[in-house]
mmCIF file of C-alpha atoms in Angstrom:
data_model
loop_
_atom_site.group_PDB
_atom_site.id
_atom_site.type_symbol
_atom_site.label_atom_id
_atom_site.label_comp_id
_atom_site.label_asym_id
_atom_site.label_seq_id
_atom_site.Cartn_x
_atom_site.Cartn_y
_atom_site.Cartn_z
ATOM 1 C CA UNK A 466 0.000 0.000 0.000
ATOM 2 C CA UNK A 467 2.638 2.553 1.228
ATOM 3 C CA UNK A 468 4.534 1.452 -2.438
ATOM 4 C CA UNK A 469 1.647 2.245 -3.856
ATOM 5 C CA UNK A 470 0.853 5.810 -2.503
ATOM 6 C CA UNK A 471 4.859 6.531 -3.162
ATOM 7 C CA UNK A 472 4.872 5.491 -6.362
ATOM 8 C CA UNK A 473 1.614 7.917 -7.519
ATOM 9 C CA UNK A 474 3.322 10.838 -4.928
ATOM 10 C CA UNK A 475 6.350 10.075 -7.734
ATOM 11 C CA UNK A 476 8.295 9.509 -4.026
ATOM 12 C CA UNK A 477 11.339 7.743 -4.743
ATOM 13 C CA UNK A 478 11.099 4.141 -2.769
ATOM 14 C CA UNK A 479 14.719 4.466 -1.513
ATOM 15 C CA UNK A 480 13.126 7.505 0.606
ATOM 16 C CA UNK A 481 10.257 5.369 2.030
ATOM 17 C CA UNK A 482 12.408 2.104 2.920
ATOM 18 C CA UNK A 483 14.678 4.405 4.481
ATOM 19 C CA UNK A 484 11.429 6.021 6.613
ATOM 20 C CA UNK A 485 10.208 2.733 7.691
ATOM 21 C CA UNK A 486 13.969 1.684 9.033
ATOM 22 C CA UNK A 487 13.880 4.464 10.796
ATOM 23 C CA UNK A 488 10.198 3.693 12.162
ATOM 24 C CA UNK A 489 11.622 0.635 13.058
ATOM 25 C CA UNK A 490 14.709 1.680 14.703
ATOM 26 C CA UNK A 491 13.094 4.139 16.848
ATOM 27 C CA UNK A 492 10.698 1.364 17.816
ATOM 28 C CA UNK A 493 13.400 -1.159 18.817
ATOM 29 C CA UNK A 494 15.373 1.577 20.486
ATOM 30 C CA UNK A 495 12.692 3.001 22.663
ATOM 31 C CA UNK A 496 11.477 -1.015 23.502
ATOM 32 C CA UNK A 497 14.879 -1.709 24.580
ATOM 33 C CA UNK A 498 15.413 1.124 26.175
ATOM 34 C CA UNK A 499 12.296 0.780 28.395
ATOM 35 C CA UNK A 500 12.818 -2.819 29.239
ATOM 36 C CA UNK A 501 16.546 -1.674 30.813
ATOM 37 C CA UNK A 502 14.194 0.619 32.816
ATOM 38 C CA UNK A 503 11.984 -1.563 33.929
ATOM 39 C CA UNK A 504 15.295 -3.839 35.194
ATOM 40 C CA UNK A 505 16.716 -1.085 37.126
ATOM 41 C CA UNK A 506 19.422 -0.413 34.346
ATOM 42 C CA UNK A 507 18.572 3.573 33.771
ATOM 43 C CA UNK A 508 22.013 4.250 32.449
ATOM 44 C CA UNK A 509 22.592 1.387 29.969
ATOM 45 C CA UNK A 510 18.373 2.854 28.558
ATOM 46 C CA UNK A 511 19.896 6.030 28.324
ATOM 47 C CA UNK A 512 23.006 4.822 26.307
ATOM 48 C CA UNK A 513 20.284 2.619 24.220
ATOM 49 C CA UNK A 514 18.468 5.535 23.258
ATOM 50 C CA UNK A 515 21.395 7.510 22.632
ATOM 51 C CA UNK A 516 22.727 4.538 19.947
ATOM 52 C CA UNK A 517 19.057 4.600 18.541
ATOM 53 C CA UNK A 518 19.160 8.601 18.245
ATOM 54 C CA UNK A 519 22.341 8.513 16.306
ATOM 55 C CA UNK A 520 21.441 5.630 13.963
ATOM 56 C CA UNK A 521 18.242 7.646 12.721
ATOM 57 C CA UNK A 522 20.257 10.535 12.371
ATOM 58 C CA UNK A 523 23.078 8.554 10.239
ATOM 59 C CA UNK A 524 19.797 6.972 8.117
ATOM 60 C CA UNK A 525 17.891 10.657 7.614
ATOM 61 C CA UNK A 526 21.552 11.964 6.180
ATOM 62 C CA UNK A 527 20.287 11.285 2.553
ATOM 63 C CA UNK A 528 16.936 12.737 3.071
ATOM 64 C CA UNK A 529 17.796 15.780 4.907
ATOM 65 C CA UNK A 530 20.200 16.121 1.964
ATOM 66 C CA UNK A 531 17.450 16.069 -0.795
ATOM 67 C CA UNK A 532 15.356 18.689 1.657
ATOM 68 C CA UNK A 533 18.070 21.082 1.799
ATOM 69 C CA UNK A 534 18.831 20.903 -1.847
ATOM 70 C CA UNK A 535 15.518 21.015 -2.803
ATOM 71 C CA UNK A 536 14.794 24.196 -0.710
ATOM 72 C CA UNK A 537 17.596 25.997 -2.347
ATOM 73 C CA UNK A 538 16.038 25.193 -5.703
ATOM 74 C CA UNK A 539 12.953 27.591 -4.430
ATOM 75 C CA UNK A 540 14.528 30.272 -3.510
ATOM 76 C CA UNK A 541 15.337 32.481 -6.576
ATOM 77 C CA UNK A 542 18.574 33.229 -6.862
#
């Protein structure tokens, strides 16, 4: 369905697998993160989430790479 909707939005599908590993990352991350919590382990969550944080971040590179271009495209030069 979502390959579906991308494909009529002309989205490339690189752009959507990359947003649904990031869906999932944030997921596992914040899953892991609580069941550290839950054991008494509040430093190792916070590292957890930290590691989670910076693998979206190194995933969204690309994409915040076609935003930026693609806002200096609108603004007339």
């Amino acid at each position: 369905m979502l390959e579906k909707i991308a494909v009529n939005a002309k989205v490339n599908l690189v752009y959507v697998e990359t947003i649904l590993k990031i869906i999932g990352i944030a997921y596992i991350a914040e899953f892991a993160a609580q069941i550290t919590k839950d054991a008494g382990q509040g430093a190792i969550a916070s590292k957890i989430e930290l590691g989670g944080k910076i693998l979206i971040l190194a995933m969204a590179i690309p994409i915040l790479t076609v935003l930026i271009e693609t806002i200096i495209q609108l603004i007339p030069s």
